[in-house]
Coordinates of C-alpha atoms in Angstrom, one line a residue:
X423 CA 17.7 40.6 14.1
X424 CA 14.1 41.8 12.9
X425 CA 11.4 39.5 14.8
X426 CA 9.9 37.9 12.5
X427 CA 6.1 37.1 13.0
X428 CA 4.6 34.2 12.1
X429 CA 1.6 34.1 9.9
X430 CA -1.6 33.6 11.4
X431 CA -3.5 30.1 10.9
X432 CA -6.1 31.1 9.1
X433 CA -9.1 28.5 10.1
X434 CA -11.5 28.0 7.3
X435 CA -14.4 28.9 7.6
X436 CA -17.8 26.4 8.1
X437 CA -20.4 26.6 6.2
X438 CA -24.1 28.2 7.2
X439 CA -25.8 24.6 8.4
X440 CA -28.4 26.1 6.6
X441 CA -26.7 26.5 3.6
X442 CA -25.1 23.0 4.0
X443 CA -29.1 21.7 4.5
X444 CA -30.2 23.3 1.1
X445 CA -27.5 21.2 -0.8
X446 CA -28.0 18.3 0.7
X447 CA -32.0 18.6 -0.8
X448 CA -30.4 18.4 -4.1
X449 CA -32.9 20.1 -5.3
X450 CA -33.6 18.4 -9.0
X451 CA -33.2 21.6 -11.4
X452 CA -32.6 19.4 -14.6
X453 CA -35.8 17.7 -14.4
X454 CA -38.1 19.8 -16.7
X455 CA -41.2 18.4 -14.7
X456 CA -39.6 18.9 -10.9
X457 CA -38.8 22.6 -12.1
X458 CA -42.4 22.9 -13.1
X459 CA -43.9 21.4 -10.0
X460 CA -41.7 23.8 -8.2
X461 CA -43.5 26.8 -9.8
X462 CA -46.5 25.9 -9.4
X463 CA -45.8 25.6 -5.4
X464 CA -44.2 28.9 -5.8
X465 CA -47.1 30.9 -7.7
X466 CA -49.7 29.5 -5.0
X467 CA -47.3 30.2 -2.2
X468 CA -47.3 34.3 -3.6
X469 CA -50.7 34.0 -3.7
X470 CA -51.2 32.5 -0.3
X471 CA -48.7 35.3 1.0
X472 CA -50.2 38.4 -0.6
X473 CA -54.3 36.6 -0.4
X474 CA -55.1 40.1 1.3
X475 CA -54.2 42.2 -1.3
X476 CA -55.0 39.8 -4.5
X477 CA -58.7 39.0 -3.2
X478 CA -61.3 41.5 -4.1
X479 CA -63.7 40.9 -1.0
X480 CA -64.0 39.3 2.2
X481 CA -64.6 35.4 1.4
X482 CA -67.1 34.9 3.9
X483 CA -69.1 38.9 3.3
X484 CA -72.4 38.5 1.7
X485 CA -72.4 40.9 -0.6
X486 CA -75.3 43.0 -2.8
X487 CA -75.8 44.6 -6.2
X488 CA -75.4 48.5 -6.9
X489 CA -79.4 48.0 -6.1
X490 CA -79.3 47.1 -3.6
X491 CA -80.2 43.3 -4.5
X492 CA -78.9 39.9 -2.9
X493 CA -75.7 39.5 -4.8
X494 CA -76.7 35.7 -5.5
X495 CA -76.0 33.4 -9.0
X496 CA -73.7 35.9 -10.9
X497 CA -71.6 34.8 -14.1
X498 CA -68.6 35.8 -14.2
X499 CA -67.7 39.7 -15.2
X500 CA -71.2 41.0 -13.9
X501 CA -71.3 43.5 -12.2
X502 CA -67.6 43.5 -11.7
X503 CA -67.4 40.1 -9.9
X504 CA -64.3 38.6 -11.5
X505 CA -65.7 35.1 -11.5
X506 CA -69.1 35.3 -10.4
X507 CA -70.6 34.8 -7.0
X508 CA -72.1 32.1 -5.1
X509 CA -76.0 31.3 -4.2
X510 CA -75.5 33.3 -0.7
X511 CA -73.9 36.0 -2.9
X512 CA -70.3 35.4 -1.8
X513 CA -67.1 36.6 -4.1
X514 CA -65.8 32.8 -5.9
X515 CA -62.4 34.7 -6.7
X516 CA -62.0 35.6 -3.3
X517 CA -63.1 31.9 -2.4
X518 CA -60.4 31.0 -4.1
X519 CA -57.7 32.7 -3.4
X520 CA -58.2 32.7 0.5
X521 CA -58.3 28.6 -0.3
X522 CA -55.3 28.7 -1.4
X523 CA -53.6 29.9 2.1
X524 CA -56.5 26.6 3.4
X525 CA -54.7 24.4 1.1
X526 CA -50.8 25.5 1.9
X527 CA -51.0 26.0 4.9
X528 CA -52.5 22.2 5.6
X529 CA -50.5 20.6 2.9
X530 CA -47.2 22.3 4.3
X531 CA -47.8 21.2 7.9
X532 CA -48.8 17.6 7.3
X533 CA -46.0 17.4 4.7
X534 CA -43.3 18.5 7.4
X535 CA -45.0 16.0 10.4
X536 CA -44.9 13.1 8.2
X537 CA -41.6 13.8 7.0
X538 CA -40.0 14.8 10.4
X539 CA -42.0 12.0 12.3
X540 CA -41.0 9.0 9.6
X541 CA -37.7 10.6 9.4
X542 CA -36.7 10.1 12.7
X543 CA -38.2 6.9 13.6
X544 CA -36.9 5.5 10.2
X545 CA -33.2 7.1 11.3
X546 CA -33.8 5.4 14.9
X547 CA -34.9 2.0 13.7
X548 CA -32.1 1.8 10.9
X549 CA -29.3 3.1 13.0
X550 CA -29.5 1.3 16.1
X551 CA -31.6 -2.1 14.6
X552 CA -32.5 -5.1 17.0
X553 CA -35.0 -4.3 19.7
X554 CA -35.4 -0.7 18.9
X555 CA -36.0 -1.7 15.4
X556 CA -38.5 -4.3 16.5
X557 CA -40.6 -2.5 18.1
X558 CA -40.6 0.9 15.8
X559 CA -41.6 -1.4 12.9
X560 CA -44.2 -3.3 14.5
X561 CA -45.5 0.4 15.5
X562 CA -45.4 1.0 11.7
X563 CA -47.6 -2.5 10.7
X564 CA -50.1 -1.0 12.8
X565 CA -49.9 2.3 11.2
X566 CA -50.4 0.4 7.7
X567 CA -53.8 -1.7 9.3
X568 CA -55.4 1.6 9.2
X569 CA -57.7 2.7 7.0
X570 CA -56.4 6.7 6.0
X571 CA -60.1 8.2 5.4
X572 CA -62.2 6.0 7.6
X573 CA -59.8 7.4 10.1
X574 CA -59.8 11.1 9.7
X575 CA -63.7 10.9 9.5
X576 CA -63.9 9.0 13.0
X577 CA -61.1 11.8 13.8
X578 CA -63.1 14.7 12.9
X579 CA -66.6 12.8 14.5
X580 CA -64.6 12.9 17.9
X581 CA -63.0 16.1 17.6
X582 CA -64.4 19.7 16.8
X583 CA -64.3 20.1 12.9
X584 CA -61.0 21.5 12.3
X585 CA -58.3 21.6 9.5
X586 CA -56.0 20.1 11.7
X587 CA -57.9 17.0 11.8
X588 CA -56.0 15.9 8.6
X589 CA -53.1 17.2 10.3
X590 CA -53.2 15.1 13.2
X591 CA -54.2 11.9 11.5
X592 CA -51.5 11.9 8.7
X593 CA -48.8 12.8 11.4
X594 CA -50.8 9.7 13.1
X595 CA -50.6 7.5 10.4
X596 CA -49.0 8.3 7.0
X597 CA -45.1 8.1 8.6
X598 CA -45.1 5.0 7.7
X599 CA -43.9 4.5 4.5
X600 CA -41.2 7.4 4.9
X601 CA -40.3 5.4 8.0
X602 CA -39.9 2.1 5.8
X603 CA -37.6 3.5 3.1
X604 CA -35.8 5.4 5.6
X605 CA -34.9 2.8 7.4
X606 CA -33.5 0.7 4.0
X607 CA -31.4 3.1 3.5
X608 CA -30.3 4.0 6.7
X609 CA -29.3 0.3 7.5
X610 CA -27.0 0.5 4.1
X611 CA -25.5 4.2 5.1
X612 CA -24.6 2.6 8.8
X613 CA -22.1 -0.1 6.8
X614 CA -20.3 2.6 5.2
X615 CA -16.7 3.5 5.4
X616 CA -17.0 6.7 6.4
X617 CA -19.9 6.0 9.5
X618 CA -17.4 3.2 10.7
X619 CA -14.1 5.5 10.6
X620 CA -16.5 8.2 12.9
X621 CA -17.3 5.6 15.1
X622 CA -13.9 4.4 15.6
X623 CA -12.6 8.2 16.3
X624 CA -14.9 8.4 19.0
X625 CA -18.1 10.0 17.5
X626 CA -21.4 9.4 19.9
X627 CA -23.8 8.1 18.1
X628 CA -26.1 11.2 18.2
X629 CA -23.2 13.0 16.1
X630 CA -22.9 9.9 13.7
X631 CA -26.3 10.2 12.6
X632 CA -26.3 14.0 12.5
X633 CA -23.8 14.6 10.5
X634 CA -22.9 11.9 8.5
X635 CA -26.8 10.1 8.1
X636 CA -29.1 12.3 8.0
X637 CA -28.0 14.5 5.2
X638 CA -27.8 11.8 3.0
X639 CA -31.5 10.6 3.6
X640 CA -32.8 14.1 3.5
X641 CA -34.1 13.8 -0.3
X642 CA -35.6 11.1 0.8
X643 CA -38.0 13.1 3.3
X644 CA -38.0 15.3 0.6
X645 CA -39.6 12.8 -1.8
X646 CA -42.0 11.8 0.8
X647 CA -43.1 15.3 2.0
X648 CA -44.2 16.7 -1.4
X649 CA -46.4 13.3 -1.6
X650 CA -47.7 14.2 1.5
X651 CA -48.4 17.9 0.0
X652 CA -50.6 16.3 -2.1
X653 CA -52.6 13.3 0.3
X654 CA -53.0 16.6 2.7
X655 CA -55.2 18.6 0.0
X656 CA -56.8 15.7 -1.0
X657 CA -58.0 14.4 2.2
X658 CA -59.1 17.9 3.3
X659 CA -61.2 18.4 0.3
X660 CA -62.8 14.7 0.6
X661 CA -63.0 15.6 4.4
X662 CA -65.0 18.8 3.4
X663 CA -67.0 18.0 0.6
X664 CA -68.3 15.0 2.9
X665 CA -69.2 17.8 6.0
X666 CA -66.8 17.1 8.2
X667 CA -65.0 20.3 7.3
X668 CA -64.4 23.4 9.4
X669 CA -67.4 25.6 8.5
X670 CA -65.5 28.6 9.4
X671 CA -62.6 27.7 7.2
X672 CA -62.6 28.6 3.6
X673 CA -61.0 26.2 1.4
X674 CA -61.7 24.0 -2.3
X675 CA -62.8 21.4 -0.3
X676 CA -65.4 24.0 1.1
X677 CA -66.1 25.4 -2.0
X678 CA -67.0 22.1 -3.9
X679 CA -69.0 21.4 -1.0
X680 CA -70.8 24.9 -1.0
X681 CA -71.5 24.1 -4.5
X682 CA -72.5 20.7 -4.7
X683 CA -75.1 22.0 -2.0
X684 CA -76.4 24.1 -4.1
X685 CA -76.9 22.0 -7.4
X686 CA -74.0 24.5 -9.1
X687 CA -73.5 21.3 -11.8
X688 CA -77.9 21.6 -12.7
X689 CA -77.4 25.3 -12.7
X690 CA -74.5 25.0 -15.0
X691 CA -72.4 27.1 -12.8
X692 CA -69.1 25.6 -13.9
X693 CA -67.6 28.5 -13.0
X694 CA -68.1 27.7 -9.2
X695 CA -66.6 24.0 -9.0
X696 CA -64.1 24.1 -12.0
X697 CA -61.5 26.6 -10.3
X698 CA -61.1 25.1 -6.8
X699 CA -60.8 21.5 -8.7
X700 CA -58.5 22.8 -11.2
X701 CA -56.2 24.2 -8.2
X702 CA -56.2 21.1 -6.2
X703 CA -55.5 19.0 -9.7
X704 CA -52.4 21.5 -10.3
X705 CA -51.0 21.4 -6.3
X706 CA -51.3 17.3 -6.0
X707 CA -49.9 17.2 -9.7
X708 CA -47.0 19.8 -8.9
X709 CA -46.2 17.1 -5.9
X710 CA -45.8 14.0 -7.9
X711 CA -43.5 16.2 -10.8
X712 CA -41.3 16.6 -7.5
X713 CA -41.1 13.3 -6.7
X714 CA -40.2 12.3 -10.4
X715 CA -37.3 14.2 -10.1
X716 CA -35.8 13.2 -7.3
X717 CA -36.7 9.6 -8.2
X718 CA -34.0 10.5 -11.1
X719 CA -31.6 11.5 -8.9
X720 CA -32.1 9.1 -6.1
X721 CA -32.8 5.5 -8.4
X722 CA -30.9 6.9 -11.5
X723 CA -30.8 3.6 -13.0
X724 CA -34.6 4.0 -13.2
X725 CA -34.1 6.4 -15.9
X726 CA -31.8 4.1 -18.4

């Protein structure tokens, strides 16, 4: 008789975790707002990328006339300076677009501490409750008994002036409401069928909350990450236009600073402090658009 082989098992094949992250972000396309905020994030992000190539000068060159002359005071379009220059004769359009890498490249990083910090401690406390929950929320009481500002300006006193001084104090502080609502819904996700079935089979713990918890909360940090987008830029322009700032650092906080010094609004120089305020206005507005869309998908109830 002909041997017969048997067919292969073909074993299907698991998806990229990468790919299997993306979805669970459930990124909210129908949300005409969330898809705008998501531009805006993306055009700044190009130009924060690409700031070499897009900005005209260097942002801290002083720079002179054709004769010769301190390139100081000039409206926009003179003398081929896109949108004019500042008193010390520095290039505003490369100002900006070098603040915009400032801006990201804080709002990114704070966004992703707070998110990862509340994340897990929120996971931690919901999960395995009683003493470990005790004490991880009385750590986050604590964290809400701080003043935010007051406490990045004592920050920045004690430490050199740095952009990661806003950094450091909202992965410090501001993990605590992502912590909270974490945690809410983490102790609701723990009661579910499917959580108690893996723990039955024999799932550790570790693997319980991997795989079946923290993909469901990840909008969640989601939501609470593009806030913190927002609070970053913020703070770091308060921080800066206050003088507690990195010098060395271009950013809009800098340049509202930089023009306030200089009495831009008696000069009438609007063309100094309106661009950097109009950017920080469309980044910390482009945050909030984010969250209302995921709001709609997360409470969608909220929307009836």
């Amino acid at each position: 008789m002909p041997e017969i082989a048997a067919p292969a098992l073909i074993k299907p094949r698991r998806p990229n975790i990468i790919a299997r992250m993306f979805r669970a972000l459930r990124l909210p396309m129908n949300d005409p707002f969330a898809v705008a905020g998501l531009l805006i994030y993306l055009v700044f992000v190009v130009v924060a990328v690409f700031a070499d190539q897009i900005a005209t000068h260097d942002p801290t060159e002083i720079l002179y006339t054709p004769a010769y002359d301190l390139a100081a005071d000039l409206r926009p379009g003179q003398d081929g300076f896109i949108m004019g220059t500042t008193s010390l004769g520095r290039d505003i359009f490369s100002q900006l677009v070098y603040g915009s890498r400032s801006a990201l490249l804080i709002g990114i990083t704070a966004a992703f501490m707070v998110a990862l910090i509340g994340s897990v401690i929120g996971l931690v406390a919901g999960y395995f409750g009683r003493w470990v929950d005790a004490i991880l929320m009385r750590l986050a009481d604590i964290a809400f008994g701080i003043p935010f500002l007051p406490f990045v300006i004592v920050l920045a006193a004690f430490l050199r002036p740095s952009i990661w001084n806003v950094v450091i104090a909202m992965a410090l502080v501001l993990w605590r409401d992502t912590a909270r609502v974490i945690r809410s819904q983490v102790l609701t996700l723990r009661t579910r069928g499917y959580v108690e079935a893996a723990r039955v089979a024999g799932s550790s713990d570790f693997k319980i909350i991997l795989r079946h918890i923290a993909p469901n909360i990840l909008p969640l940090s989601f939501l609470y990450g593009s806030i913190a987008i927002g609070w970053a830029i913020l703070t770091e322009a308060s921080i800066s236009f206050l003088g507690f700032g990195d010098p060395n650092s271009i950013s809009w906080g800098y340049m509202l600073q930089d023009a306030f010094a200089s009495q831009a609004l008696a000069k009438q120089a609007f063309y100094w402090f309106v661009p950097p305020g109009i950017c920080i206005i469309l980044v910390v507005s482009a945050g909030f658009f984010i969250t209302r869309g995921y709001e709609n998908i997360l409470f969608p109830k909220l929307s009836r």
